[in-house]
Short mmCIF file of C-alpha atoms in Angstrom, two decimals:
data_model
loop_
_atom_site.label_atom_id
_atom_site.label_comp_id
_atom_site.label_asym_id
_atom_site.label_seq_id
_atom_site.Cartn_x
_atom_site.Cartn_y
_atom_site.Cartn_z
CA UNK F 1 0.00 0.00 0.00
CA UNK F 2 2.78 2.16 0.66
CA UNK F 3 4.78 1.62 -2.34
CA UNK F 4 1.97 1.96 -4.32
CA UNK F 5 1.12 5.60 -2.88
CA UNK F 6 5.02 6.62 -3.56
CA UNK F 7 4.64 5.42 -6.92
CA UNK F 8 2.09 7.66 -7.46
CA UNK F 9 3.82 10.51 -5.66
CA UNK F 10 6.10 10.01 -7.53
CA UNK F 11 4.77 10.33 -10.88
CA UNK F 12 2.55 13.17 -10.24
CA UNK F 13 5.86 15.21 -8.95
CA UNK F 14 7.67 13.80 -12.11
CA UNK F 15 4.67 15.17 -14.51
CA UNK F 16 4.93 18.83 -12.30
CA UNK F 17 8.70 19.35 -12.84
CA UNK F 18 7.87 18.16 -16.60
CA UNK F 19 5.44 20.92 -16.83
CA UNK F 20 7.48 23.92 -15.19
CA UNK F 21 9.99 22.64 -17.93
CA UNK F 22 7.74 23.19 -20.74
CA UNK F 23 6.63 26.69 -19.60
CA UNK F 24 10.49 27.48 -19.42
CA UNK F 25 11.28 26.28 -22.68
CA UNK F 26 8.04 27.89 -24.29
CA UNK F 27 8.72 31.42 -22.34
CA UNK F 28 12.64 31.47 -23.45
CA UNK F 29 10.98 30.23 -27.26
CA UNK F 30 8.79 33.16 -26.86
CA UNK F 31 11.57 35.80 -25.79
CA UNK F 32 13.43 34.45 -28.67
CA UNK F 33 10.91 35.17 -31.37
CA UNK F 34 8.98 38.50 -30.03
CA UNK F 35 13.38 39.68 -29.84
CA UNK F 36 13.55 38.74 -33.91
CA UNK F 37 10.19 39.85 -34.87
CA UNK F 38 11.73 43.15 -32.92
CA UNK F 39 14.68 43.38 -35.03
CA UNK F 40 12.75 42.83 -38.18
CA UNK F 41 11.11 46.13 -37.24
CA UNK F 42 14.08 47.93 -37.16
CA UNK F 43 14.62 48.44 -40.52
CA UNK F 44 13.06 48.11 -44.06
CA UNK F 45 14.02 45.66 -46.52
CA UNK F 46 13.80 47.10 -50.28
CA UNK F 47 11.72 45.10 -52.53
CA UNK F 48 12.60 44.78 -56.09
CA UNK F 49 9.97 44.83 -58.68
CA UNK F 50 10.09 44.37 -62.17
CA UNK F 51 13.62 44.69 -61.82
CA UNK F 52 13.84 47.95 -60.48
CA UNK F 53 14.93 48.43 -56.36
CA UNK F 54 11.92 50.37 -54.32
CA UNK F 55 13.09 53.16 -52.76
CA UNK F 56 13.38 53.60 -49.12
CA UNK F 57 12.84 56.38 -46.95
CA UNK F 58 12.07 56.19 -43.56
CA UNK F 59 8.82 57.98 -41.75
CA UNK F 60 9.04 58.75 -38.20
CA UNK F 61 4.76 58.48 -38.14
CA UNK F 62 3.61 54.91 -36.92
CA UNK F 63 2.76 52.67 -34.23
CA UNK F 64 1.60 48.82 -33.95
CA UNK F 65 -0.96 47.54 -35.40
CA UNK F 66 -4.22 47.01 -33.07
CA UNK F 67 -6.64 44.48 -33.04
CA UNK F 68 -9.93 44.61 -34.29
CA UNK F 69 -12.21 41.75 -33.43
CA UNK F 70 -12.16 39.49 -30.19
CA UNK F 71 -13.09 36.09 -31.00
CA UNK F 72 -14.23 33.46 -28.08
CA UNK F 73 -13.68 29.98 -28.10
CA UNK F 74 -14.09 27.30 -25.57
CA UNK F 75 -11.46 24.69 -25.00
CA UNK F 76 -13.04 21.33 -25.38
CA UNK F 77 -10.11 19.91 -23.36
CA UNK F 78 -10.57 18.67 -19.28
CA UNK F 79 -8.64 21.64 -17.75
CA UNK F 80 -6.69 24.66 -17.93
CA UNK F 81 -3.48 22.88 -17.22
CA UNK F 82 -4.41 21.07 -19.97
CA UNK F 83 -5.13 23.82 -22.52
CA UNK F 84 -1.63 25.76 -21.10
CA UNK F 85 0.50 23.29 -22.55
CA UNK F 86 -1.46 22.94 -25.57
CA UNK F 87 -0.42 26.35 -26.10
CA UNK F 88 3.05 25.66 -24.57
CA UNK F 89 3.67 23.26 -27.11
CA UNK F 90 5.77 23.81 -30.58
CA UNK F 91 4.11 21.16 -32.56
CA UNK F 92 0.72 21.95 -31.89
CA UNK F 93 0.69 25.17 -33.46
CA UNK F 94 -2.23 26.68 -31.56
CA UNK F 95 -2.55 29.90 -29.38
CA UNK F 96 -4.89 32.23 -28.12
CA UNK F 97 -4.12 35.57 -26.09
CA UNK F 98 -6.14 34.57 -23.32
CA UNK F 99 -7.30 31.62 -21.29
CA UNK F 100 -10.04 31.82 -18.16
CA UNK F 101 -10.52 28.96 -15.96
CA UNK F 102 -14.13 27.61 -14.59
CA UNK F 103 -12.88 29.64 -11.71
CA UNK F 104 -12.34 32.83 -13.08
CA UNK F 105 -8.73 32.64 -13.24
CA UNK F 106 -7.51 34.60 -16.08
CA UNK F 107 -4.17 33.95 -17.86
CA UNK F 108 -2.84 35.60 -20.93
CA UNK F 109 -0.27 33.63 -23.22
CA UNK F 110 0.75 36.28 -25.93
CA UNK F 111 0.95 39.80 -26.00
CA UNK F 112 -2.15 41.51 -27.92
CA UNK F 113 0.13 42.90 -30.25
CA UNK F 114 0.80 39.22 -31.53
CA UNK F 115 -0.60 37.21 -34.40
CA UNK F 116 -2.00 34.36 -32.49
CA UNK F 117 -3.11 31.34 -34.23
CA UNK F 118 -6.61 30.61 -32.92
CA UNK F 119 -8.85 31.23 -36.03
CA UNK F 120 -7.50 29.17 -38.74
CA UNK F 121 -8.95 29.14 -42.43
CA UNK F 122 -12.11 31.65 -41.16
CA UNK F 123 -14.02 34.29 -42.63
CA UNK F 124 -15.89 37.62 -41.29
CA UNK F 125 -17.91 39.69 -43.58
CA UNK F 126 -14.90 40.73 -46.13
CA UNK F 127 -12.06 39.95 -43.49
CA UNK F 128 -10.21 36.58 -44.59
CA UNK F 129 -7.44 36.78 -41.93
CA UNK F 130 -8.98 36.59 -38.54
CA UNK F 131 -6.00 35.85 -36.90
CA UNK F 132 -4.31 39.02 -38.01
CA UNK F 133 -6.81 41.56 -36.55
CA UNK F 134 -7.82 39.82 -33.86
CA UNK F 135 -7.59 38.74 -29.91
CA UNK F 136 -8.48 35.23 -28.82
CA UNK F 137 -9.97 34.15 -26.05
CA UNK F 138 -10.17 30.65 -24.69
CA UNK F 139 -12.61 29.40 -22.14
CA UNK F 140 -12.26 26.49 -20.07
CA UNK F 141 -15.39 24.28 -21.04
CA UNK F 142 -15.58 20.98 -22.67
CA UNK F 143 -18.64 22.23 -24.97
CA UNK F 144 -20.68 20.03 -23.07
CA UNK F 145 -21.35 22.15 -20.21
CA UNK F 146 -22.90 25.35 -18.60
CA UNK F 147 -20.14 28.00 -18.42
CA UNK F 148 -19.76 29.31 -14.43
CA UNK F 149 -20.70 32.37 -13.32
CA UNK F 150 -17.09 33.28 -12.14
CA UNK F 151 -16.03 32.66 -15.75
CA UNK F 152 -18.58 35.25 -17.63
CA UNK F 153 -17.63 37.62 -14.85
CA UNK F 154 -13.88 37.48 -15.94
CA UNK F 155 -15.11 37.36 -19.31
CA UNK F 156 -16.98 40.88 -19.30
CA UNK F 157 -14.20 42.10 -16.93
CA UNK F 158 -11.52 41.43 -19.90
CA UNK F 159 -13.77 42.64 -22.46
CA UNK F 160 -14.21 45.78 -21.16
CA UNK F 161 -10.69 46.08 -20.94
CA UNK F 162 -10.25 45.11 -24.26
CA UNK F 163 -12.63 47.18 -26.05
CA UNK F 164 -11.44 50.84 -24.13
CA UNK F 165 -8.24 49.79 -24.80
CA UNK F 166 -8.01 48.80 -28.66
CA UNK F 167 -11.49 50.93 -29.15
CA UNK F 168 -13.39 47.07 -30.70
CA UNK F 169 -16.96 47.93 -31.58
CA UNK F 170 -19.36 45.50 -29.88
CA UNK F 171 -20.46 43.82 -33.08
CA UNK F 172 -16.45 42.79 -33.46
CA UNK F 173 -17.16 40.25 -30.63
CA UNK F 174 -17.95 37.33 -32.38
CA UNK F 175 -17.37 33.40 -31.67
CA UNK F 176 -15.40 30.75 -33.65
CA UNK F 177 -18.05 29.40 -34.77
CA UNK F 178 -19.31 32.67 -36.40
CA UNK F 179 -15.90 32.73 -38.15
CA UNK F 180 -15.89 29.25 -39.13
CA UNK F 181 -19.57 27.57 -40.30
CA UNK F 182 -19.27 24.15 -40.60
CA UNK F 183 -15.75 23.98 -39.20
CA UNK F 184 -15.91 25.06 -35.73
CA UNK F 185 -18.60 24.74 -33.24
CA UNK F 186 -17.65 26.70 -30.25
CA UNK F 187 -18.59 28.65 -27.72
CA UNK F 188 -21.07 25.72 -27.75
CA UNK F 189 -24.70 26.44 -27.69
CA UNK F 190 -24.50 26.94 -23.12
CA UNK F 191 -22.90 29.83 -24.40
CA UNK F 192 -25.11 33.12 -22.50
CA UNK F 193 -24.29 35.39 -25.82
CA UNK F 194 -27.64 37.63 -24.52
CA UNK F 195 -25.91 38.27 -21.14
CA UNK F 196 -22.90 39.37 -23.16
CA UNK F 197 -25.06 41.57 -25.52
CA UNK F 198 -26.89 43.04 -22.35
CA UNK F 199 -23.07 43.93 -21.19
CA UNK F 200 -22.66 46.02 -23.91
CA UNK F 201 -20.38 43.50 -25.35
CA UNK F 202 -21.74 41.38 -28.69
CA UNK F 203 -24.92 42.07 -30.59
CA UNK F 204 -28.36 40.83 -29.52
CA UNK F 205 -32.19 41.65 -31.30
CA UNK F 206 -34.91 43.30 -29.29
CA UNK F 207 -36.75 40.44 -28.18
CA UNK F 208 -40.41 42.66 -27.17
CA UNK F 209 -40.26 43.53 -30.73
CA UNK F 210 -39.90 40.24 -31.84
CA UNK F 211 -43.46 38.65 -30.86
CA UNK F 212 -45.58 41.14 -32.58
CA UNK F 213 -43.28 41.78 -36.04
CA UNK F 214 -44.50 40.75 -39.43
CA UNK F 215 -42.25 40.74 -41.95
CA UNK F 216 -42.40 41.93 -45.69
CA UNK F 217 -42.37 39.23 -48.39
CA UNK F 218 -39.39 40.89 -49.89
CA UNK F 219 -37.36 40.78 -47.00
CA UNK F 220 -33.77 39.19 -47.14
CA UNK F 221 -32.89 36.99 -44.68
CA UNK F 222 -29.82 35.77 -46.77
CA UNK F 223 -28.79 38.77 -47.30
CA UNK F 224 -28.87 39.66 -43.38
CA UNK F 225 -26.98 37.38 -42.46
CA UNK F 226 -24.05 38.21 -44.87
CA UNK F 227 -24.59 41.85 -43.57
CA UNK F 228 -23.97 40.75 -40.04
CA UNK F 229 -20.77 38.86 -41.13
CA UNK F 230 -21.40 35.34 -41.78
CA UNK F 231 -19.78 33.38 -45.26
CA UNK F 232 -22.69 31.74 -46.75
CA UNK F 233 -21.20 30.09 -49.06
CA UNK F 234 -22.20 27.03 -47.15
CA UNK F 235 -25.39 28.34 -46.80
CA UNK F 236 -26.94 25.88 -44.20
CA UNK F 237 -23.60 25.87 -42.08
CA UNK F 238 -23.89 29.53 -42.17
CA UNK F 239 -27.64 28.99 -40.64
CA UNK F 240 -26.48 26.30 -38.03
CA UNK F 241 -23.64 28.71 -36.75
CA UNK F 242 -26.50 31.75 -36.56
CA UNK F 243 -28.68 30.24 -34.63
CA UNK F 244 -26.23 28.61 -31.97
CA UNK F 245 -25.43 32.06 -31.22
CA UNK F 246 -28.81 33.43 -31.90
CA UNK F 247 -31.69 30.65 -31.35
CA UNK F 248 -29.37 28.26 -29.53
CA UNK F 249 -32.70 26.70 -28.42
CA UNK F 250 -33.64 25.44 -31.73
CA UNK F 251 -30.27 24.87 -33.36
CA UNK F 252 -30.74 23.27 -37.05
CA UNK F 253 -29.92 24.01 -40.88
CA UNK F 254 -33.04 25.32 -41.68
CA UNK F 255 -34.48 28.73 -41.44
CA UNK F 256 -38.27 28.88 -39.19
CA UNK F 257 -39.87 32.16 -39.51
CA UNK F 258 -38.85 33.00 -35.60
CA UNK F 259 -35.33 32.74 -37.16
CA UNK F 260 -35.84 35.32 -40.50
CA UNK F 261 -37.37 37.41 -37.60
CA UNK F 262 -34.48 37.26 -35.56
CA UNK F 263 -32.43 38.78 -38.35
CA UNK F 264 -34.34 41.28 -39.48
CA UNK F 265 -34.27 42.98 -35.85
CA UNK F 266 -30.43 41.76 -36.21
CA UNK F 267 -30.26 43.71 -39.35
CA UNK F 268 -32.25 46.92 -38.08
CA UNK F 269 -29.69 46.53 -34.92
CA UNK F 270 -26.39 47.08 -37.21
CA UNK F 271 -28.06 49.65 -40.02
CA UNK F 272 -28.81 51.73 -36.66
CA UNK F 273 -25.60 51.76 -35.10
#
């Protein structure tokens, strides 16, 4: 009984010293590469085209690059340990700026200045790079659960940060699945993306309007919900990812008339603002 508790001591202390020696090889990794990108800055490398050198001449008017959009994602892993050396790890080639644990606990993993790679091959209205003008932000949540309430806290605590700080209009808070129809599922459909909205963080439709509103037989709804963003291109993905953030009640690849109504008021939401 004994030697079989050491043995477990044991490994668990073995698998802790394994992790603090990832972090320290990913944090020296990371000092290593944010130093080159750095020195890249320093000067500018003359193209040639056609032959002919480009000229160079140096202005003393810029600054970095901000981001633009905040895109939310949950894990889908067991823990926050877990998802930390995801990121910590070279050969997975995943990161997000942010990660908040089930308990609140928020930890950020690249500076917001940084191209993380959380997107992948997504699309937002006629953006085509997410990753490039965008934040990520990871929740711990295996898509099969209720998010806590300490989490969403955190969550509107850092997006309110985020937006003062990199001025991000509201409707630039999107989720992957927005980004990705048919690809990417998450935040799942627990997701409270009204709370969010009632924030001030995230668009939502006026739902006293919605009982009462007939709409016109010309209206659009296809066309709505390009104008709020999504790639229809796969038209019913595009539907299934609208209505987990939207109608996450009544998820499907079809259109119901509660759902053209939903973007209409979606639509009269962004025209307004």
């Amino acid at each position: 009984m004994i030697l079989k508790y050491l043995k477990t001591l044991f490994i668990f202390l073995l698998l802790a010293s394994c992790s603090k020696d990832l972090y320290k090889v990913s944090k020296t990794a990371y000092k290593k590469q944010a130093k080159t990108l750095g020195k890249s800055l320093r000067y500018i490398q003359p193209d040639t085209i056609h032959n002919k050198t480009v000229n160079v001449i140096e202005s003393q008017n810029f600054s970095l690059r901000k981001p633009n959009f905040i895109v939310i994602h949950h894990t889908e892993q067991n823990s926050c340990e877990q998802t930390y050396k995801t990121f910590a790890l070279k050969r997975t080639q995943v990161s997000s700026h942010y990660v908040i644990c089930d308990d609140g606990t928020i930890t950020q993993m690249l500076n917001d200045l940084l191209r993380g790679w959380h997107a992948g091959n997504s699309n937002w209205g006629h953006v085509s790079d997410i990753n490039s003008v965008s934040l990520g932000i990871e929740l711990d949540n295996d898509g099969e659960e209720a998010f806590s309430y300490a989490q969403i806290n955190s969550l509107i605590w850092l997006l309110e940060d985020l937006t003062k700080k990199y001025k991000i209009p509201k409707e630039n808070i999107i989720g992957h699945a927005d980004i990705a129809p048919g690809r990417k599922v998450d935040p799942s459909a627990f997701f409270p993306w009204k709370t969010l909205a009632q924030s001030g963080y995230g668009i939502w439709y006026n739902e006293e309007e919605l009982q009462d509103l007939e709409l016109s037989d010309n209206f659009n709804a296809i066309r709505a919900l390009k104008l709020i963003g999504y790639n229809t291109t796969n038209l019913e993905s595009a539907i299934y990812s609208f209505k987990l953030h939207f109608n996450s009640e009544a998820v499907s690849k079809k259109l119901t008339e509660k759902d053209k109504k939903i973007l209409f008021l979606l639509e009269k939401e962004i025209l307004r603002d």
